One Martini backbone bead per residue (centre of mass of N, CA, C, O) as a GRO file, in nm:
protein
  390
    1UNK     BB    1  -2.761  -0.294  -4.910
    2UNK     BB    2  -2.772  -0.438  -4.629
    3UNK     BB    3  -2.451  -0.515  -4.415
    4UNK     BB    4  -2.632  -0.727  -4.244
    5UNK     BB    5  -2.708  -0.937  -4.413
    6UNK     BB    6  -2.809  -1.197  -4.495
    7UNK     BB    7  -2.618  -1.466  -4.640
    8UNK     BB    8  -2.833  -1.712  -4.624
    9UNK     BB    9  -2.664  -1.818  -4.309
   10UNK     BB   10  -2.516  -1.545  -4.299
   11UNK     BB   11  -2.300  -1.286  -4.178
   12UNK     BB   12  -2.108  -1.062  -4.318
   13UNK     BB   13  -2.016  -0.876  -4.059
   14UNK     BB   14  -1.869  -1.149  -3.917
   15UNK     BB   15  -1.646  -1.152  -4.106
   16UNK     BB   16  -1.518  -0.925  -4.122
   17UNK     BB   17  -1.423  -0.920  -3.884
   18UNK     BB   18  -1.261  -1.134  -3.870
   19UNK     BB   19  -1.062  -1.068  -4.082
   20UNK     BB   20  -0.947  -0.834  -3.914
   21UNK     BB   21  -0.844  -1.056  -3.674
   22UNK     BB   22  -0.668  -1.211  -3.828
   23UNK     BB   23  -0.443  -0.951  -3.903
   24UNK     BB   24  -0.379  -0.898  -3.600
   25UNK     BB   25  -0.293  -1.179  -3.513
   26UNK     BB   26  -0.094  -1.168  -3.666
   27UNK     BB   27   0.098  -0.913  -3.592
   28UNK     BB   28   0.133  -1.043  -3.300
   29UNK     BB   29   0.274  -1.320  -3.410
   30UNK     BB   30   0.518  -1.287  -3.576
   31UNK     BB   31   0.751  -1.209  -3.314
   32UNK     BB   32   0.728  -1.465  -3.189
   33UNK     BB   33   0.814  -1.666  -3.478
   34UNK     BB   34   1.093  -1.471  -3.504
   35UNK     BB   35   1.223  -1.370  -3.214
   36UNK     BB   36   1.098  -1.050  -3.137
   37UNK     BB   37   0.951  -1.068  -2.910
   38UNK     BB   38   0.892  -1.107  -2.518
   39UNK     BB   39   0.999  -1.415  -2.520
   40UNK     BB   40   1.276  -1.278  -2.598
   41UNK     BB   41   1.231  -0.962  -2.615
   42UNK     BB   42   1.129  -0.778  -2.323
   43UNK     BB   43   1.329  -0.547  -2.446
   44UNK     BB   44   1.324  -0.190  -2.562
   45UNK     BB   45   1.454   0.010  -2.865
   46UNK     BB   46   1.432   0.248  -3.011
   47UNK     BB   47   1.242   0.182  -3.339
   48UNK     BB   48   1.147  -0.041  -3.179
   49UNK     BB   49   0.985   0.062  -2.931
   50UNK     BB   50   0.775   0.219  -3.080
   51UNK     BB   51   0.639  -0.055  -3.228
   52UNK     BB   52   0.617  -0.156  -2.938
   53UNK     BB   53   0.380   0.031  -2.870
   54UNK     BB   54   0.169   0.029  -3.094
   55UNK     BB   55   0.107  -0.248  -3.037
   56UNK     BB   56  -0.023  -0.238  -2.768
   57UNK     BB   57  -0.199   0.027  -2.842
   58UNK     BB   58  -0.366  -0.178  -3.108
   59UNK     BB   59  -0.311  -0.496  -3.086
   60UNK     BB   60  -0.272  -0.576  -2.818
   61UNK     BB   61  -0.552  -0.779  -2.711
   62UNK     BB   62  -0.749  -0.664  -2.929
   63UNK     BB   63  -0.801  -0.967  -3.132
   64UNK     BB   64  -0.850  -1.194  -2.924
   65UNK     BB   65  -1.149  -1.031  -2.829
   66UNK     BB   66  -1.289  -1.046  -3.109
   67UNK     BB   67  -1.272  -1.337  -3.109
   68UNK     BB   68  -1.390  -1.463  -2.841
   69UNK     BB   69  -1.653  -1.315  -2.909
   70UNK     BB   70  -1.740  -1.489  -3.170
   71UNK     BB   71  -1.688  -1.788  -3.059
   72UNK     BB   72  -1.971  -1.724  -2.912
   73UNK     BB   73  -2.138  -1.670  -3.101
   74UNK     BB   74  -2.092  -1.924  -3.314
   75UNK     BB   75  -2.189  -2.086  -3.045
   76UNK     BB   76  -2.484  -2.005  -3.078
   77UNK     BB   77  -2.572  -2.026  -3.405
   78UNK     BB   78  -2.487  -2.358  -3.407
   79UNK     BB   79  -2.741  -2.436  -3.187
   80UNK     BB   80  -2.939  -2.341  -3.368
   81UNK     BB   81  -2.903  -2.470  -3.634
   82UNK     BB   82  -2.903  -2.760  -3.506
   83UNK     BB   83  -3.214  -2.718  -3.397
   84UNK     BB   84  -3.374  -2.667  -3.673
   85UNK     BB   85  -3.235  -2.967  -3.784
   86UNK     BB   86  -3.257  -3.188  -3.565
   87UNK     BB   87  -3.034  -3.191  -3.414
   88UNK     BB   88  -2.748  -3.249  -3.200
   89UNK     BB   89  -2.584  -2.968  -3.058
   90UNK     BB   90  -2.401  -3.076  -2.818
   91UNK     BB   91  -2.226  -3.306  -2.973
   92UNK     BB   92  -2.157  -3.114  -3.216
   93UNK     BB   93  -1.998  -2.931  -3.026
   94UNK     BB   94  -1.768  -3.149  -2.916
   95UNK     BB   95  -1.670  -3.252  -3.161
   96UNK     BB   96  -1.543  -2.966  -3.263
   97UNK     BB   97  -1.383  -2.912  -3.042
   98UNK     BB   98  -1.217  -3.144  -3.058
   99UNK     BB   99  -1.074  -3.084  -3.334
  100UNK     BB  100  -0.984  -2.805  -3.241
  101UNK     BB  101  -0.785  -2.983  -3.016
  102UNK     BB  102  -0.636  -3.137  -3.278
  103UNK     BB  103  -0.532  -2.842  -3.437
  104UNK     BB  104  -0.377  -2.713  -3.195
  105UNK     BB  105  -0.183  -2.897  -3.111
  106UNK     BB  106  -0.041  -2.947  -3.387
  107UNK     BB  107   0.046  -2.631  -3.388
  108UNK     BB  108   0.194  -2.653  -3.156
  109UNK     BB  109   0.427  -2.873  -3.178
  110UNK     BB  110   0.505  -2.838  -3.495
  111UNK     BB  111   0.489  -2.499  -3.533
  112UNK     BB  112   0.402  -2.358  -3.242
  113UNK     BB  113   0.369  -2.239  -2.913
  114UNK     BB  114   0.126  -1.985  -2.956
  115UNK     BB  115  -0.130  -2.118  -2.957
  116UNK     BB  116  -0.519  -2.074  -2.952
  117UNK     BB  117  -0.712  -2.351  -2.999
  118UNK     BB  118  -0.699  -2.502  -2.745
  119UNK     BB  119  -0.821  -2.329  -2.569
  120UNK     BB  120  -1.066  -2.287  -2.695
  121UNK     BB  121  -1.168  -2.539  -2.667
  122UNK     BB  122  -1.161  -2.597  -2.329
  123UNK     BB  123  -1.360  -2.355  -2.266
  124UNK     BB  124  -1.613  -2.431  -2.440
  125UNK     BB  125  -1.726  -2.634  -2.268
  126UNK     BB  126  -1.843  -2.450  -2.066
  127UNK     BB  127  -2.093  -2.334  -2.290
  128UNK     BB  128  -2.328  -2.536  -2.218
  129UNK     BB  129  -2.499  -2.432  -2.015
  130UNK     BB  130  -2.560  -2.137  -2.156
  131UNK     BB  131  -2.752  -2.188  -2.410
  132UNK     BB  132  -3.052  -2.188  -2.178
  133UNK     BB  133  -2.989  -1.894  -2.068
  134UNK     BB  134  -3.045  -1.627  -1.974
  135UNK     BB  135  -2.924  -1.337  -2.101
  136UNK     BB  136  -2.891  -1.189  -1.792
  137UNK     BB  137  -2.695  -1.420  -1.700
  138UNK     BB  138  -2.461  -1.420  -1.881
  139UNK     BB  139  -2.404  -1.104  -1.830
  140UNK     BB  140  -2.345  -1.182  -1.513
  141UNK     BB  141  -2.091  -1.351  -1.575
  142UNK     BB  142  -1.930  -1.259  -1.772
  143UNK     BB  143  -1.864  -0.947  -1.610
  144UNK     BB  144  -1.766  -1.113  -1.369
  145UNK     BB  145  -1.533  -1.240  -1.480
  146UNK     BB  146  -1.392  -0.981  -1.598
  147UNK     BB  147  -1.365  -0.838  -1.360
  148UNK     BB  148  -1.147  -1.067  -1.213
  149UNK     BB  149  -0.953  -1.081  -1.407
  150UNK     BB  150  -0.893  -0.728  -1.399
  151UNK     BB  151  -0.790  -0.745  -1.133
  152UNK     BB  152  -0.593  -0.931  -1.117
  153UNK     BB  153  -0.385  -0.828  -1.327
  154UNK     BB  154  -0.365  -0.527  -1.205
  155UNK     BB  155  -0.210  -0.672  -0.937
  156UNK     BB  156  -0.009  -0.805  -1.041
  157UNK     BB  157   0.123  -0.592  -1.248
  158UNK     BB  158   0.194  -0.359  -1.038
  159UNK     BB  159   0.349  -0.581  -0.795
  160UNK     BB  160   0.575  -0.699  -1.024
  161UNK     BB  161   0.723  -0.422  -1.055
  162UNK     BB  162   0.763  -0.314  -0.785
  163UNK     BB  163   0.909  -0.511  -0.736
  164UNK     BB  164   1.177  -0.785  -0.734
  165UNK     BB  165   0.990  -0.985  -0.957
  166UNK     BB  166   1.086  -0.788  -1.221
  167UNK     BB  167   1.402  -0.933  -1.282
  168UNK     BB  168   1.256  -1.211  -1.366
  169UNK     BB  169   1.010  -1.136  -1.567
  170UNK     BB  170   1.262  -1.050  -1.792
  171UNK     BB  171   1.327  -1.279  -1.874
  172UNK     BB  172   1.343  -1.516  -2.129
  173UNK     BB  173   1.171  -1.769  -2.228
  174UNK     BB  174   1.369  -1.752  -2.496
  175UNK     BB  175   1.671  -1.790  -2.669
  176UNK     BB  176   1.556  -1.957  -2.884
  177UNK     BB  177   1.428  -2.151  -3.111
  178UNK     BB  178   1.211  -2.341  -3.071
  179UNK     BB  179   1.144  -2.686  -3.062
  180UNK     BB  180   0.956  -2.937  -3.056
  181UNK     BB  181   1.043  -3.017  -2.730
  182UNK     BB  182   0.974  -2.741  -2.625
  183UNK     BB  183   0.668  -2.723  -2.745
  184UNK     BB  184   0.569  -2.939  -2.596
  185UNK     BB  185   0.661  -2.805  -2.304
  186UNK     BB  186   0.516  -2.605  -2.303
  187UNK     BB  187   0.235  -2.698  -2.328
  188UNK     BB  188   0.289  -2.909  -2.049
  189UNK     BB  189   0.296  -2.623  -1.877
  190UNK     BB  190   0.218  -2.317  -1.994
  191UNK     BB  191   0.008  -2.322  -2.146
  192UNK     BB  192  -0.213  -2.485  -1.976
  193UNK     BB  193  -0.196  -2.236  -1.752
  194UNK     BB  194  -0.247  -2.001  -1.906
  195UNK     BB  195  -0.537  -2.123  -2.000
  196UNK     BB  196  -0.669  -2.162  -1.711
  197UNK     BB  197  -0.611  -1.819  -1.617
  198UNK     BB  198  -0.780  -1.724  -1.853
  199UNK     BB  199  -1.048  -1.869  -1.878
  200UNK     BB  200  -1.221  -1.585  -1.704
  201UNK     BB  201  -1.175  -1.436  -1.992
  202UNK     BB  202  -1.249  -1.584  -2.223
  203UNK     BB  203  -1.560  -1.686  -2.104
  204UNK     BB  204  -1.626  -1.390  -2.090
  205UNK     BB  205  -1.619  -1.305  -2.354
  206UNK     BB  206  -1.807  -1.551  -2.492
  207UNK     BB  207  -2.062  -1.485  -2.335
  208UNK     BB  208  -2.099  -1.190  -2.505
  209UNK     BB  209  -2.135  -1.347  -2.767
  210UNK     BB  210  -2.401  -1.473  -2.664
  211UNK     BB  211  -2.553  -1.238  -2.581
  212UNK     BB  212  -2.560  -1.112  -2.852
  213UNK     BB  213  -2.722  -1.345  -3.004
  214UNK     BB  214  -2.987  -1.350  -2.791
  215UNK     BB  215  -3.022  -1.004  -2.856
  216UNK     BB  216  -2.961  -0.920  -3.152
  217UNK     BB  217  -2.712  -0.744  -3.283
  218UNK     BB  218  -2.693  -0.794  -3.601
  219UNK     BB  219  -2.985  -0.796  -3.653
  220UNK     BB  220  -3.093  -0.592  -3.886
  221UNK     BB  221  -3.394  -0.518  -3.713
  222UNK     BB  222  -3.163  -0.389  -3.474
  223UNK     BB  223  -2.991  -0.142  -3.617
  224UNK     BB  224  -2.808   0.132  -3.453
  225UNK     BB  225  -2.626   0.385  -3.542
  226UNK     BB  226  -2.602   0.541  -3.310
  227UNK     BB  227  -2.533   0.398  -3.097
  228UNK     BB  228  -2.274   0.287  -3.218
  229UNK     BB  229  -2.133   0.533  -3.241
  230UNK     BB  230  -2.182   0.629  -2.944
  231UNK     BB  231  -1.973   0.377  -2.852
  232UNK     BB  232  -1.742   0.436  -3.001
  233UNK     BB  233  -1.631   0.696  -2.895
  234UNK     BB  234  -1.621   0.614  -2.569
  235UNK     BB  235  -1.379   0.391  -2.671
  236UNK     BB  236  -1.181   0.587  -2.771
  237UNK     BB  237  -1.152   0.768  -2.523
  238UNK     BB  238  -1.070   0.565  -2.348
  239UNK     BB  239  -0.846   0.462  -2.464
  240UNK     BB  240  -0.676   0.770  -2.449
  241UNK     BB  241  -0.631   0.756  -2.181
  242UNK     BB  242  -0.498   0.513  -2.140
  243UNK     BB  243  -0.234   0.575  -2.307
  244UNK     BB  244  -0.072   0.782  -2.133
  245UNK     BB  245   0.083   0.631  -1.958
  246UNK     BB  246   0.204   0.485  -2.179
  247UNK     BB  247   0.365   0.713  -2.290
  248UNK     BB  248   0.518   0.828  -2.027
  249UNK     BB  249   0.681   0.590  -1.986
  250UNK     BB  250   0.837   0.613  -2.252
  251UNK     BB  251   0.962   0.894  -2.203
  252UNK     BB  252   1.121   0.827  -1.936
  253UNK     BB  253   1.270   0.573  -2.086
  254UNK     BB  254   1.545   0.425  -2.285
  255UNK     BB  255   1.319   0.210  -2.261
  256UNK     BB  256   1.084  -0.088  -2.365
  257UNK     BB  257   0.876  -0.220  -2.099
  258UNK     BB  258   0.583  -0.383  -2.133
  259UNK     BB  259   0.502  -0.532  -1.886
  260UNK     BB  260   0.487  -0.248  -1.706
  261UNK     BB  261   0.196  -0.227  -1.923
  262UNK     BB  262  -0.020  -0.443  -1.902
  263UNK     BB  263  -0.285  -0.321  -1.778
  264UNK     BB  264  -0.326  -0.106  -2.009
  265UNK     BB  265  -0.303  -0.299  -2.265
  266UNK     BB  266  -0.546  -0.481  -2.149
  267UNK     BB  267  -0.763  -0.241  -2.161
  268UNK     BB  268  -0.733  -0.146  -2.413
  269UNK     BB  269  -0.815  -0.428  -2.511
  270UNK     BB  270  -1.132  -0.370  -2.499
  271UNK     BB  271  -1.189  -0.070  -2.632
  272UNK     BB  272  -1.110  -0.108  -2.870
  273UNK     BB  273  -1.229  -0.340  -2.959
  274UNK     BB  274  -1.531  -0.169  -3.002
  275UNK     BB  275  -1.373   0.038  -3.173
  276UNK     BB  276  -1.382  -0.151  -3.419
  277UNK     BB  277  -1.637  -0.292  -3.472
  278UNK     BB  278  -1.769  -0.030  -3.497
  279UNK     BB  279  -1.663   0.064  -3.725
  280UNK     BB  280  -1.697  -0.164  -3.917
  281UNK     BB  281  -2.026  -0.103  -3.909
  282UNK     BB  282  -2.004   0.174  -3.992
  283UNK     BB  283  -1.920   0.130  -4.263
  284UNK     BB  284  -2.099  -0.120  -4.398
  285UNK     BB  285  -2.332   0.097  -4.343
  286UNK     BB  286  -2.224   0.306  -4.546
  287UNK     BB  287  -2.121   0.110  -4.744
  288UNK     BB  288  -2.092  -0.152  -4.930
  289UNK     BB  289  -1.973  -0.478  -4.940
  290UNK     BB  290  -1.784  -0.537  -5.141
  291UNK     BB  291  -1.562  -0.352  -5.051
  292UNK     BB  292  -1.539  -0.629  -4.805
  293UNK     BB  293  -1.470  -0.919  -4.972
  294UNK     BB  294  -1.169  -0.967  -4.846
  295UNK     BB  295  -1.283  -0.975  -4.532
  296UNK     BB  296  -1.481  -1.200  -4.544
  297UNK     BB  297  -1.309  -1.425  -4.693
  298UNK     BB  298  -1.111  -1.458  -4.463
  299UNK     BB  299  -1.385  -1.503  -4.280
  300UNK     BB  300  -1.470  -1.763  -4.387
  301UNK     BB  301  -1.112  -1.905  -4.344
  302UNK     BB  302  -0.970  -1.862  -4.094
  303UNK     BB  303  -0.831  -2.153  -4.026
  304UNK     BB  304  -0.668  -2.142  -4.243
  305UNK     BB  305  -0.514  -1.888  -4.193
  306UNK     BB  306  -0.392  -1.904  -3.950
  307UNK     BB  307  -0.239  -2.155  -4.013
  308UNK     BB  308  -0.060  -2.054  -4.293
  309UNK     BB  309   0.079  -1.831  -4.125
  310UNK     BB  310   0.256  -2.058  -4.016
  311UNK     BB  311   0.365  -2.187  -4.227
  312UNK     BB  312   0.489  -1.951  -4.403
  313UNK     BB  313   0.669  -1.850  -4.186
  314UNK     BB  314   0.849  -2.107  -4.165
  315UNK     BB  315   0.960  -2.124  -4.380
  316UNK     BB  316   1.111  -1.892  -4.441
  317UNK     BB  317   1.258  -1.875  -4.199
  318UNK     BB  318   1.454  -2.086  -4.326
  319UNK     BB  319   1.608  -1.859  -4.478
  320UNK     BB  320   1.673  -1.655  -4.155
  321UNK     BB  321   1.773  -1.856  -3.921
  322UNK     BB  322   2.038  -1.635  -3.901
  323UNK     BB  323   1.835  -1.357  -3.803
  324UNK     BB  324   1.674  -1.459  -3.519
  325UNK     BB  325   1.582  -1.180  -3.351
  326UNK     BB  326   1.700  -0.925  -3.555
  327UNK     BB  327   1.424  -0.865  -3.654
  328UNK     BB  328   1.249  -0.585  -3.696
  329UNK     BB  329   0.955  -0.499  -3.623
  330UNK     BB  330   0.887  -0.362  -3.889
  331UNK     BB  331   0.923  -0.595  -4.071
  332UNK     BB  332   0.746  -0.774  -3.981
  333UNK     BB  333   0.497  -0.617  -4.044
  334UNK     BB  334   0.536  -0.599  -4.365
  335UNK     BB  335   0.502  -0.856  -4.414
  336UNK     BB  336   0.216  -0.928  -4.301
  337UNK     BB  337   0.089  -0.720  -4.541
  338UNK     BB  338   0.172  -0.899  -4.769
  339UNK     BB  339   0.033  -1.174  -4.661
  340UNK     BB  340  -0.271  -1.032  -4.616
  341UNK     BB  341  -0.283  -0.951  -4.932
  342UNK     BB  342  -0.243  -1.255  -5.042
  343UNK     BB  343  -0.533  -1.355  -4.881
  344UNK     BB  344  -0.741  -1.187  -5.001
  345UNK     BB  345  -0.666  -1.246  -5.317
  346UNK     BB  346  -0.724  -1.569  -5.247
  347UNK     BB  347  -1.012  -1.547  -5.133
  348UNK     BB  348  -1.157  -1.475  -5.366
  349UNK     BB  349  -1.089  -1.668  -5.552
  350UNK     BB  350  -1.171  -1.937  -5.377
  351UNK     BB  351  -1.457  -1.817  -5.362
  352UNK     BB  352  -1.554  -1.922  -5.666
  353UNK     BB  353  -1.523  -2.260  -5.635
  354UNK     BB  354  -1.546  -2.245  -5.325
  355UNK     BB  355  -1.736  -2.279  -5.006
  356UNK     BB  356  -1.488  -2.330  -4.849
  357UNK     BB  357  -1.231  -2.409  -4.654
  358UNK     BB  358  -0.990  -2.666  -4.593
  359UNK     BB  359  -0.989  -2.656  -4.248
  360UNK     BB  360  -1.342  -2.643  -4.303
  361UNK     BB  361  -1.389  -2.932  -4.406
  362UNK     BB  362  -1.264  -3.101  -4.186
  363UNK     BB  363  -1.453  -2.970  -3.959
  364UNK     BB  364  -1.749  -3.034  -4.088
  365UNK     BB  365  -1.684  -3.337  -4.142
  366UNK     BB  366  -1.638  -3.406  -3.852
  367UNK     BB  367  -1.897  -3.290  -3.726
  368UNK     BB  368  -2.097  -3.471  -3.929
  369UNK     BB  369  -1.957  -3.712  -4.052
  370UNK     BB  370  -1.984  -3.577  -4.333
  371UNK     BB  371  -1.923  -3.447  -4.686
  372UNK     BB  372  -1.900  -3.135  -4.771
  373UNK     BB  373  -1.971  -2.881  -5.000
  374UNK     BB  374  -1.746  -2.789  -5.181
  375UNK     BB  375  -1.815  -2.667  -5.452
  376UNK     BB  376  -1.919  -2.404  -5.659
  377UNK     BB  377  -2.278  -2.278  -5.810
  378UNK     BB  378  -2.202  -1.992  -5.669
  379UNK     BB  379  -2.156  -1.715  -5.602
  380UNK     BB  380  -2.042  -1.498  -5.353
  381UNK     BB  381  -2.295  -1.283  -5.227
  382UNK     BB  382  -2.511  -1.359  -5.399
  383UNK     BB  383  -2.826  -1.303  -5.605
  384UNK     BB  384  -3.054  -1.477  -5.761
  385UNK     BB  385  -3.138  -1.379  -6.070
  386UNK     BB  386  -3.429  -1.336  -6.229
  387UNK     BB  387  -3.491  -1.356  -6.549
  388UNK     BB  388  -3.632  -1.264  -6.791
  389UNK     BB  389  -3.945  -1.260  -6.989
  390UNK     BB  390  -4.046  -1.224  -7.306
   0.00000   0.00000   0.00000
């Protein structure tokens, strides 16, 4: 069976990305929850120092960059199927965002300061507009906004870093891990300036996965494993030209600290992202699909998964609150392998009995005004054999 083909109404193959984009951002978000990331611990040493240098180069930045092209494309995906169904895809949409920025913000205030779906809210109503425009113009959106932040990035970047207010930005936003008080006021004061700051990556992001939609990236009759292939190794090649300086400088000093290095952690942020995408794609059409059913399954549960591994991480946490900021990041690290080795466990399992997870239950329930069908009446991603006749 080819691997993008759709099950259903889904594309198995964007299950699959997302499910490994949710393993990324946990991997990102560990350190921010447990008091060891660069809010609390700027600069790093040691086989921190080391943990800290492969995380900027494989994962920071690498998966919300996956994450918001997915988004962009699920709101294309989304206003088709909203108007082959004949209802009013416009509304549909702003309902979902609006529930979208009430399990954001209460993800923010109650459990983590971290989050990011208030954010994709806010920036989501934006995608409004773009969704009967042609292909060529979203992808000149796109490019333009990515390339607008791209220069502010690097020139920020590299000028806050030589300049004197390198040892300004180098002090923790947190001494302590924040309590709910700490987390309201970052959410109205640096988190929404930060995401009003980023609207123009995400939104280009957004776009992009707009434009896949449009363009038909995924669907089966246009997959071309050749050009998938050698965009792979492109985005590799770019890549690992980008780590040079980023490794350089990490020998030349007795210290790892991150943001002198973020405009390059940045840029290499958007070429693994393509070369993750590839290999997945490229996976997916060597092997069957089967072999990728439990990041499939996570990633049909995404805002599930999300949600729970802050509650679980909290939960823990509790048990370690006087070791925070403490813990090594590779420790950190190992957590993270465990907990999402139980959420594919758990997914597997869990699509065996119903069609979707409990916090995309309460989102589609939310947005279509009625409650939709829990419990499955056939397994996931199998066809419907008919019986033989004797």
């Amino acid at each position: 069976m080819n691997a993008l083909q759709p099950a259903g109404e889904r594309i198995v193959a964007l299950d699959v990305i997302r499910g490994f984009a949710v393993m990324g951002i946990f991997i990102v978000n560990v350190p921010e929850m447990i008091g060891s990331g660069g809010s609390f611990i700027p600069v790093h040493s040691g086989f921190d120092a080391v943990i800290r240098l492969l995380y900027d180069m494989l994962f920071q930045t690498k998966f919300y960059t996956i994450f918001s092209f997915l988004f962009g494309l699920g709101f294309y995906l989304f206003m088709q199927s909203a108007e082959r169904k004949g209802l009013r895809p416009k509304r549909l949409f702003a309902r979902r965002l609006l529930l979208l920025l009430l399990f954001g913000i209460a993800h923010a205030v109650l459990l983590w300061f971290g989050d990011v779906l208030y954010t994709y809210a806010i920036i989501g109503f934006l995608l409004m507009p773009f969704y009967k425009r042609t292909p060529k113009t979203v992808l000149i959106w796109a490019l333009s906004l990515l390339a607008l932040f791209t220069v502010l990035i690097v020139l920020v970047s590299v000028s806050v870093y030589q300049s004197s207010l390198s040892g300004e930005i180098s002090k923790p936003l947190f001494t302590q891990l924040p309590d709910m008080g700490d987390r309201l006021r970052y959410l109205l004061g640096a988190g929404i300036a930060n995401a009003l700051l980023r609207s123009f990556e995400v939104l280009g992001l957004f776009l992009l996965g707009v434009y896949a939609g449009k363009k038909g990236w995924f669907d089966r009759d246009r997959w071309n494993p050749a050009v998938v292939r050698r965009v792979q190794w492109i985005a590799l090649a770019v890549s690992a030209v980008l780590f040079i300086p980023m490794l350089r400088y990490f020998g030349a000093y007795d210290a790892y600290y991150p943001e002198a290095m973020y405009h390059f952690t940045y840029l290499s942020g958007k070429t693994m992202a393509v070369f993750y995408v590839c290999t997945l794609l490229r996976l997916l059409h060597r092997y069957s699909e089967s072999r990728f059913q439990g990041l499939a399954s996570v990633g049909r549960m995404a805002l599930t998964h999300y949600l729970t591994q802050t509650i679980v991480t909290m939960i823990v946490l509790q048990f370690v609150r006087s070791y925070a900021g403490q813990i090594p990041l590779w420790a950190g690290t190992m957590y993270c392998i465990v907990i999402f080795a139980a959420q594919i466990a758990v997914s597997k399992v869990w699509f065996r009995h119903y069609r979707m997870g409990p916090a995309e239950w309460l989102w589609r329930a939310g947005t279509y005004g009625r409650k939709p069908a829990f419990r499955r009446v056939a397994p996931p991603y199998a066809e419907q054999q008919p019986s033989a006749k004797l």
